[in-house]
């Protein structure tokens, strides 16, 4: 029997002449991970530590004077590699207990060349922020990464660093692996990143921290502002001025000393989004996620879900590391497709795969524009999202700068095998889709989920999800 789907949200059925055959990965797979539909998802989960804040805590702690203590640090592979890199450059990074870390910094201008190449694995944030930091020291370092990271553009970081005085790297294409030779003589610049990217902004600021003069970053659209907030927490002077519309100008005087801090890392809204989405699409959903960072530069997914008809309960529960914390509650909702306002794009840049999942359950079309940055994430996320939905019987189209989804007005067919392409967020999105689709949804790999959310499977299981490994 040949299983096919035709058009938007059609039931799978056997046809003698298929209009479409299901898309499946070409590799020969022995095992896949399958998420089976469940009638109910219910429970309370504490959000894992925020990935962006965890990287920054290790980096800034590693150059501050004194010993910093962090609790709730995310122990995902990406973050651990940043810790290992800081240690290799001269900081002392010690795990005291689960999520509890102690970092003794080198103090001003204390980093030195590592003995071996720094391997950033899958981590765009770790590699790019560290490039900015290392550019301002007299050191030489070889940077390597996995297949996905080695395909991602690094000229967006190297270009402003060269303007500041970084010597050319030997790599003409701006892809890892390459050698970076930093200099203690960087000069401050004024830079308007061509992309809405917190990684570019942060790399320039971290280089600026060791440069002569005041570094200025002009952002047309605000991106996550954890570097600004955390630098202030470590005692640095950072000025942020609002301009026309959403524009921001960030000024950072160079050669500022940092002092060690004690901080609790706030919960990750990007990880929480998977749980909140699971509650929304479940036939009987009631999910409470505790301790989520509430920051306008990260809240786009929750704002959009509410525009689509979700009623999310949010209760203020205090502060952590200069960020507000909230508990967020979600339950089953009849969602309506929307055009995603472009002003929300930067604040939900990591949430488009899971947005696509809730859009598949909504009534009507969801349209994403102005999100061309999705093309250069862990994989081309426009393509990966569209392929994920099509493999599960949902009509979706690529656009140059986004995608459209024709919602099924209820559970989509499911039944597909999703190619995850080294992308943790595609894997988690597909497994959430499977919890409430008509048929199970499988993924070809889950190993990369550990880069950002090592407890994802156990958290989903505690809500009642049925996700297991089985022969392909
Ligand atoms: C991040 C910035 C974003 C985001 C990434 C984390 C950060 O990347 O996608 O997951 O911590 O600065 P871009 O700067 O490429 O948008």
Coordinates of C-alpha atoms and ligand atoms in Angstrom, one line a residue:
X1 CA 0.0 0.0 0.0
X2 CA 1.3 3.5 -0.8
X3 CA 0.4 6.2 1.7
X4 CA -0.2 9.6 0.2
X5 CA -1.5 13.0 1.0
X6 CA -3.0 15.6 -1.2
X7 CA -3.7 19.2 -0.5
X8 CA -4.2 20.7 2.9
X9 CA -4.5 18.4 5.9
X10 CA -5.9 15.4 4.1
X11 CA -6.4 12.1 5.9
X12 CA -3.8 9.6 4.8
X13 CA -5.3 7.1 2.5
X14 CA -4.3 4.4 0.0
X15 CA -4.4 5.4 -3.7
X16 CA -3.5 3.5 -6.7
X17 CA -1.9 6.6 -8.3
X18 CA -0.4 8.8 -5.7
X19 CA -0.5 12.6 -6.2
X20 CA 2.3 12.9 -3.7
X21 CA 4.4 10.3 -2.0
X22 CA 5.5 10.9 1.5
X23 CA 8.9 12.6 1.9
X24 CA 11.3 10.5 4.0
X25 CA 15.0 10.9 4.5
X26 CA 17.2 9.1 2.0
X27 CA 19.5 7.7 4.7
X28 CA 19.0 4.1 5.8
X29 CA 17.8 4.4 9.3
X30 CA 17.8 1.6 11.8
X31 CA 15.9 3.4 14.6
X32 CA 13.7 6.4 14.9
X33 CA 12.1 8.3 17.8
X34 CA 8.3 8.4 17.6
X35 CA 5.8 10.7 19.4
X36 CA 2.4 9.0 19.7
X37 CA -0.8 11.0 20.1
X38 CA -2.0 11.3 23.7
X39 CA -5.4 12.5 24.9
X40 CA -4.1 14.6 27.6
X41 CA -1.0 16.6 28.6
X42 CA -0.9 17.9 32.2
X43 CA 1.7 19.0 34.7
X44 CA 4.1 21.5 36.1
X45 CA 7.7 21.9 34.8
X46 CA 10.4 24.2 36.0
X47 CA 12.0 25.8 32.9
X48 CA 15.6 24.9 32.2
X49 CA 18.2 27.6 32.5
X50 CA 18.3 30.1 29.6
X51 CA 20.9 29.1 27.0
X52 CA 21.8 32.7 26.0
X53 CA 22.3 33.8 29.6
X54 CA 24.3 30.7 30.5
X55 CA 26.8 31.3 27.7
X56 CA 27.2 34.9 28.8
X57 CA 27.5 34.0 32.5
X58 CA 30.5 31.7 31.7
X59 CA 32.1 34.2 29.3
X60 CA 31.8 37.2 31.6
X61 CA 32.6 35.3 34.7
X62 CA 35.7 34.0 33.0
X63 CA 37.2 37.5 32.5
X64 CA 35.9 39.1 35.7
X65 CA 38.1 39.7 38.7
X66 CA 37.2 37.2 41.4
X67 CA 35.0 34.1 41.6
X68 CA 31.4 34.1 40.4
X69 CA 28.7 31.6 41.4
X70 CA 25.8 30.6 39.2
X71 CA 22.8 28.4 39.9
X72 CA 20.4 27.1 37.4
X73 CA 23.0 27.2 34.6
X74 CA 21.9 25.2 31.6
X75 CA 24.0 22.1 31.3
X76 CA 23.4 21.7 27.6
X77 CA 26.2 20.6 25.3
X78 CA 26.5 24.1 23.7
X79 CA 27.0 25.8 27.1
X80 CA 29.4 23.2 28.4
X81 CA 31.6 23.8 25.4
X82 CA 31.7 27.5 26.1
X83 CA 32.8 26.6 29.7
X84 CA 35.5 24.3 28.3
X85 CA 36.7 27.0 26.0
X86 CA 36.9 29.6 28.8
X87 CA 38.9 27.1 30.9
X88 CA 41.2 26.4 28.0
X89 CA 41.8 30.2 27.7
X90 CA 42.8 30.6 31.4
X91 CA 39.6 30.8 33.5
X92 CA 38.8 28.2 36.1
X93 CA 35.3 26.7 35.6
X94 CA 34.1 24.2 38.1
X95 CA 30.8 22.3 38.5
X96 CA 29.8 22.3 42.1
X97 CA 26.5 20.5 41.7
X98 CA 23.5 20.2 39.3
X99 CA 23.3 23.6 37.6
X100 CA 25.7 25.1 40.2
X101 CA 28.9 26.4 38.8
X102 CA 31.8 28.4 40.1
X103 CA 33.9 30.5 37.7
X104 CA 37.1 32.2 38.7
X105 CA 38.0 34.8 36.1
X106 CA 41.4 35.9 34.8
X107 CA 40.8 39.6 35.5
X108 CA 41.6 42.3 32.8
X109 CA 43.5 41.1 29.8
X110 CA 44.2 37.7 31.3
X111 CA 43.2 35.3 28.5
X112 CA 45.9 33.4 26.6
X113 CA 46.3 31.0 23.7
X114 CA 44.8 27.6 24.3
X115 CA 46.9 24.5 23.9
X116 CA 44.5 22.8 21.5
X117 CA 41.7 23.8 19.1
X118 CA 38.4 25.0 20.6
X119 CA 35.6 22.8 19.5
X120 CA 32.2 24.6 19.7
X121 CA 30.2 21.6 18.5
X122 CA 26.8 22.8 17.3
X123 CA 26.9 26.2 19.0
X124 CA 26.6 29.3 16.9
X125 CA 26.2 31.5 20.0
X126 CA 29.3 30.0 21.8
X127 CA 31.6 30.3 18.8
X128 CA 30.4 33.7 17.7
X129 CA 30.5 35.4 21.1
X130 CA 33.8 33.8 21.9
X131 CA 35.3 35.1 18.6
X132 CA 34.3 38.6 19.6
X133 CA 35.9 38.1 23.0
X134 CA 39.1 36.5 21.8
X135 CA 39.7 39.1 19.1
X136 CA 40.7 41.6 21.8
X137 CA 43.6 39.5 23.2
X138 CA 47.1 38.7 22.0
X139 CA 46.3 35.1 21.4
X140 CA 46.0 32.6 18.6
X141 CA 43.2 30.0 18.5
X142 CA 41.9 27.4 16.1
X143 CA 38.1 27.1 16.1
X144 CA 36.3 24.0 15.0
X145 CA 32.6 22.9 15.0
X146 CA 30.3 20.1 13.9
X147 CA 28.9 19.7 10.4
X148 CA 26.1 22.1 11.0
X149 CA 28.2 24.8 12.6
X150 CA 30.9 24.5 9.9
X151 CA 28.2 25.4 7.3
X152 CA 27.1 28.6 9.1
X153 CA 28.3 32.1 8.1
X154 CA 31.0 33.6 10.3
X155 CA 31.9 36.7 8.1
X156 CA 29.0 38.5 9.9
X157 CA 31.3 38.4 13.0
X158 CA 34.7 38.6 11.2
X159 CA 33.7 41.7 9.2
X160 CA 33.2 44.1 12.2
X161 CA 36.1 42.6 14.0
X162 CA 38.4 43.3 11.0
X163 CA 37.1 46.9 11.1
X164 CA 38.3 47.0 14.8
X165 CA 41.8 45.7 13.8
X166 CA 41.5 41.9 13.8
X167 CA 44.1 40.4 11.5
X168 CA 42.7 38.5 8.5
X169 CA 42.0 34.9 9.0
X170 CA 43.2 32.4 6.5
X171 CA 39.6 31.4 5.8
X172 CA 38.3 33.2 2.7
X173 CA 34.8 31.8 2.9
X174 CA 34.1 32.7 6.5
X175 CA 33.3 29.1 7.6
X176 CA 34.8 27.1 10.4
X177 CA 37.3 25.6 10.9
X178 CA 39.8 28.6 10.9
X179 CA 42.5 30.2 13.0
X180 CA 41.9 33.5 14.7
X181 CA 44.7 35.8 15.8
X182 CA 43.6 38.4 18.2
X183 CA 45.2 41.7 19.3
X184 CA 45.4 43.7 22.4
X185 CA 45.2 46.8 20.2
X186 CA 41.6 46.7 18.9
X187 CA 40.0 50.1 18.2
X188 CA 36.4 50.8 19.0
X189 CA 34.0 51.3 16.1
X190 CA 30.4 52.4 15.5
X191 CA 28.6 49.5 13.8
X192 CA 25.2 49.0 12.4
X193 CA 24.8 45.2 11.9
X194 CA 23.2 44.4 8.6
X195 CA 21.3 41.5 10.2
X196 CA 19.0 41.6 13.3
X197 CA 21.4 39.4 15.3
X198 CA 22.2 39.4 19.0
X199 CA 25.2 37.2 18.3
X200 CA 26.7 39.9 16.0
X201 CA 25.8 42.7 18.5
X202 CA 27.3 40.7 21.4
X203 CA 30.5 39.7 19.5
X204 CA 31.1 43.4 18.7
X205 CA 30.4 44.4 22.3
X206 CA 32.7 41.7 23.7
X207 CA 35.5 42.8 21.4
X208 CA 34.6 46.4 22.4
X209 CA 35.1 45.5 26.1
X210 CA 38.8 45.2 25.4
X211 CA 39.1 47.9 22.7
X212 CA 40.4 51.5 22.9
X213 CA 37.5 53.9 22.8
X214 CA 33.8 53.6 23.0
X215 CA 32.1 50.9 20.9
X216 CA 28.7 51.8 19.6
X217 CA 26.2 49.3 18.1
X218 CA 23.2 50.7 16.2
X219 CA 20.4 48.2 16.0
X220 CA 17.5 48.9 13.6
X221 CA 15.4 46.1 15.3
X222 CA 16.1 45.2 19.0
X223 CA 17.5 41.8 19.5
X224 CA 17.9 39.9 22.8
X225 CA 19.6 42.2 25.2
X226 CA 21.2 39.8 27.7
X227 CA 24.8 40.9 27.0
X228 CA 23.8 44.5 27.9
X229 CA 22.0 43.5 31.0
X230 CA 24.6 41.0 32.2
X231 CA 27.6 43.3 31.5
X232 CA 25.9 45.8 33.8
X233 CA 25.5 43.1 36.4
X234 CA 29.2 42.5 36.3
X235 CA 29.8 46.2 36.9
X236 CA 30.3 47.6 33.4
X237 CA 28.9 50.9 32.1
X238 CA 26.6 50.3 29.2
X239 CA 24.3 53.0 27.8
X240 CA 21.2 52.1 25.7
X241 CA 19.4 54.9 23.9
X242 CA 16.1 54.4 22.1
X243 CA 15.8 55.9 18.6
X244 CA 13.0 56.1 16.0
X245 CA 10.6 53.1 15.9
X246 CA 12.3 50.1 17.4
X247 CA 15.9 51.4 16.9
X248 CA 18.4 51.2 19.8
X249 CA 22.0 52.6 20.2
X250 CA 24.2 50.7 22.6
X251 CA 27.4 52.4 23.8
X252 CA 30.2 50.5 25.7
X253 CA 33.4 52.3 26.8
X254 CA 36.3 49.9 26.4
X255 CA 38.9 48.6 28.9
X256 CA 36.4 48.3 31.7
X257 CA 37.1 45.9 34.5
X258 CA 34.4 43.4 35.5
X259 CA 33.8 42.1 39.0
X260 CA 32.5 38.6 39.9
X261 CA 28.8 38.1 40.7
X262 CA 26.4 35.6 42.3
X263 CA 23.5 34.9 40.0
X264 CA 20.6 32.6 39.4
X265 CA 20.1 31.9 35.7
X266 CA 16.5 32.6 34.6
X267 CA 14.4 29.9 32.8
X268 CA 14.6 29.7 29.1
X269 CA 11.5 31.1 27.2
X270 CA 12.6 29.3 24.0
X271 CA 12.6 25.9 25.8
X272 CA 9.4 26.8 27.6
X273 CA 7.7 27.5 24.3
X274 CA 7.8 23.8 23.4
X275 CA 5.9 22.9 26.6
X276 CA 3.4 25.8 26.2
X277 CA 2.7 24.8 22.6
X278 CA 2.2 21.2 23.7
X279 CA -0.5 22.4 26.2
X280 CA -2.2 24.5 23.5
X281 CA -2.5 21.7 20.9
X282 CA -3.4 18.9 23.3
X283 CA -7.1 17.8 23.4
X284 CA -6.9 18.2 27.1
X285 CA -3.9 20.4 27.9
X286 CA -3.0 22.0 31.2
X287 CA 0.7 22.9 31.4
X288 CA 2.4 25.2 33.8
X289 CA 6.0 26.3 33.2
X290 CA 7.6 27.9 36.2
X291 CA 10.4 30.5 36.4
X292 CA 10.4 31.6 32.7
X293 CA 12.4 34.8 31.9
X294 CA 10.0 37.5 30.8
X295 CA 12.0 39.9 28.6
X296 CA 10.4 41.8 25.7
X297 CA 13.3 40.8 23.4
X298 CA 12.3 37.2 23.9
X299 CA 8.6 37.1 24.3
X300 CA 7.4 37.2 20.6
X301 CA 6.1 33.6 20.6
X302 CA 3.9 34.1 23.6
X303 CA 2.6 37.4 22.2
X304 CA 1.8 35.8 18.9
X305 CA 0.1 32.7 20.5
X306 CA -2.2 35.1 22.3
X307 CA -2.9 36.9 19.0
X308 CA -3.8 33.5 17.6
X309 CA -6.3 33.0 20.4
X310 CA -4.3 31.3 23.2
X311 CA -5.1 32.3 26.7
X312 CA -1.8 32.2 28.6
X313 CA -1.9 32.7 32.3
X314 CA 1.2 34.7 33.4
X315 CA 2.1 35.3 37.0
X316 CA 5.1 37.4 38.2
X317 CA 7.4 35.5 40.5
X318 CA 10.4 37.7 41.0
X319 CA 13.8 38.4 39.4
X320 CA 17.0 36.5 38.5
X321 CA 20.2 38.0 37.1
X322 CA 18.5 41.3 36.2
X323 CA 15.6 39.6 34.4
X324 CA 11.9 39.3 35.4
X325 CA 10.5 35.8 36.0
X326 CA 7.0 34.6 35.4
X327 CA 5.1 31.3 35.5
X328 CA 3.2 30.6 32.3
X329 CA 0.1 28.4 32.0
X330 CA -1.3 27.1 28.8
X331 CA -4.4 24.9 28.0
X332 CA -6.2 23.5 24.9
X333 CA -7.1 26.4 22.6
X334 CA -8.9 26.9 19.3
X335 CA -6.2 28.8 17.4
X336 CA -6.6 31.1 14.4
X337 CA -3.8 31.6 11.8
X338 CA -2.2 35.0 11.6
X339 CA 0.3 37.1 9.6
X340 CA 3.2 37.3 12.0
X341 CA 3.9 41.0 12.6
X342 CA 7.5 41.8 11.5
X343 CA 8.1 43.7 14.7
X344 CA 7.8 40.4 16.6
X345 CA 10.3 38.4 14.4
X346 CA 13.5 39.1 16.3
X347 CA 11.9 38.4 19.6
X348 CA 10.8 34.9 18.5
X349 CA 13.6 34.1 16.1
X350 CA 14.2 30.6 17.7
X351 CA 10.5 29.9 18.0
X352 CA 9.5 29.6 14.3
X353 CA 9.7 25.8 14.2
X354 CA 7.3 25.5 17.1
X355 CA 5.1 28.3 15.8
X356 CA 4.7 26.3 12.6
X357 CA 3.4 23.4 14.7
X358 CA 0.7 25.4 16.4
X359 CA -0.1 27.1 13.1
X360 CA -0.8 23.6 11.6
X361 CA -3.6 23.1 14.2
X362 CA -5.0 26.6 13.7
X363 CA -7.9 27.6 11.4
X364 CA -6.6 29.6 8.4
X365 CA -3.3 30.7 7.1
X366 CA -0.2 31.7 9.1
X367 CA 2.3 33.8 7.2
X368 CA 5.8 34.5 8.2
X369 CA 7.8 37.3 6.5
X370 CA 10.9 39.3 7.3
X371 CA 12.5 36.2 8.8
X372 CA 15.3 35.6 6.3
X373 CA 17.7 34.9 9.2
X374 CA 15.9 31.5 9.5
X375 CA 17.9 30.4 6.4
X376 CA 21.2 30.4 8.4
X377 CA 20.2 28.8 11.7
X378 CA 21.4 25.2 12.7
X379 CA 20.0 24.3 9.3
X380 CA 17.9 26.2 6.8
X381 CA 14.9 26.4 9.0
X382 CA 12.5 27.7 6.3
X383 CA 13.1 24.5 4.4
X384 CA 13.2 22.3 7.4
X385 CA 9.9 23.6 8.8
X386 CA 8.1 23.3 5.5
X387 CA 9.4 19.8 5.0
X388 CA 8.4 18.8 8.5
X389 CA 4.9 20.0 8.0
X390 CA 4.5 18.5 4.5
X391 CA 5.8 15.1 5.7
X392 CA 2.8 15.2 8.1
X393 CA 0.1 16.1 5.7
X394 CA 0.1 19.9 6.3
X395 CA 0.2 22.3 3.3
X396 CA 3.1 24.8 3.7
X397 CA 5.1 26.9 1.3
X398 CA 8.6 28.4 1.5
X399 CA 9.1 32.1 1.0
X400 CA 12.5 33.8 0.5
X401 CA 12.1 35.4 3.9
X402 CA 9.7 33.0 5.7
X403 CA 6.9 30.5 5.1
X404 CA 3.2 30.1 5.0
X405 CA 1.2 27.3 6.7
X406 CA -2.4 26.4 5.9
X407 CA -3.8 25.4 9.2
X408 CA -5.9 22.2 9.5
X409 CA -8.4 23.7 12.0
X410 CA -7.7 20.8 14.3
X411 CA -5.2 17.9 14.5
X412 CA -3.2 17.5 11.3
X413 CA -2.8 14.0 9.8
X414 CA 0.8 13.3 11.2
X415 CA 2.3 9.9 10.3
X416 CA 5.5 11.4 8.9
X417 CA 9.2 10.9 9.4
X418 CA 11.0 14.2 10.0
X419 CA 14.6 14.8 8.9
X420 CA 16.1 16.8 11.8
X421 CA 19.3 17.9 10.0
X422 CA 21.3 18.5 13.2
X423 CA 18.7 21.0 14.4
X424 CA 17.5 20.5 18.0
X425 CA 14.5 22.8 17.5
X426 CA 13.2 20.9 14.5
X427 CA 13.5 17.6 16.5
X428 CA 11.6 19.0 19.5
X429 CA 8.9 20.7 17.3
X430 CA 8.2 17.4 15.4
X431 CA 7.9 15.5 18.7
X432 CA 5.5 18.1 20.1
X433 CA 3.5 17.8 16.8
X434 CA 3.2 14.1 17.3
X435 CA 1.6 14.4 20.8
X436 CA -1.6 15.7 19.2
X437 CA -1.6 14.8 15.5
X438 CA -3.9 12.1 14.2
X439 CA -1.1 9.7 13.8
X440 CA 2.4 9.4 15.4
X441 CA 5.2 11.6 14.2
X442 CA 8.8 10.3 14.0
X443 CA 12.2 11.9 13.9
X444 CA 15.4 10.5 12.6
X445 CA 17.6 11.7 15.4
X446 CA 17.3 13.2 18.9
X447 CA 20.9 13.4 20.0
X448 CA 21.2 17.2 19.2
X449 CA 18.3 18.0 21.6
X450 CA 21.0 17.8 24.4
X451 CA 22.6 21.0 22.9
X452 CA 19.8 23.2 24.4
X453 CA 17.3 21.1 26.4
X454 CA 18.8 17.9 27.8
X455 CA 15.7 17.2 30.0
X456 CA 13.2 17.7 27.1
X457 CA 12.2 14.0 26.9
X458 CA 11.8 13.5 30.6
X459 CA 9.8 16.8 30.9
X460 CA 7.5 15.7 28.1
X461 CA 7.1 12.3 29.7
X462 CA 6.2 13.9 33.0
X463 CA 3.4 15.8 31.2
X464 CA 2.1 12.5 29.8
X465 CA 3.7 12.4 26.3
X466 CA 4.4 9.0 24.8
X467 CA 7.8 9.3 23.0
X468 CA 9.8 6.2 22.4
X469 CA 12.5 4.7 20.2
X470 CA 11.5 2.0 17.7
X471 CA 12.9 0.3 14.6
X472 CA 12.6 2.5 11.5
Ligands
LIG1 C1 21.4 34.1 20.4 C2 21.0 34.8 19.3 C3 20.2 34.4 18.2 C4 19.5 33.0 18.5 C5 20.4 32.1 19.2 C6 20.9 32.7 20.5 C7 22.2 34.7 21.4 O1 20.9 34.1 17.1 O2 19.0 32.5 17.4 O3 19.7 30.9 19.5 O4 22.3 34.1 22.5 O5 22.8 35.7 21.2 P1 21.2 35.3 16.0 O6 22.0 36.3 16.6 O7 21.9 34.6 14.8 O8 19.8 35.8 15.7

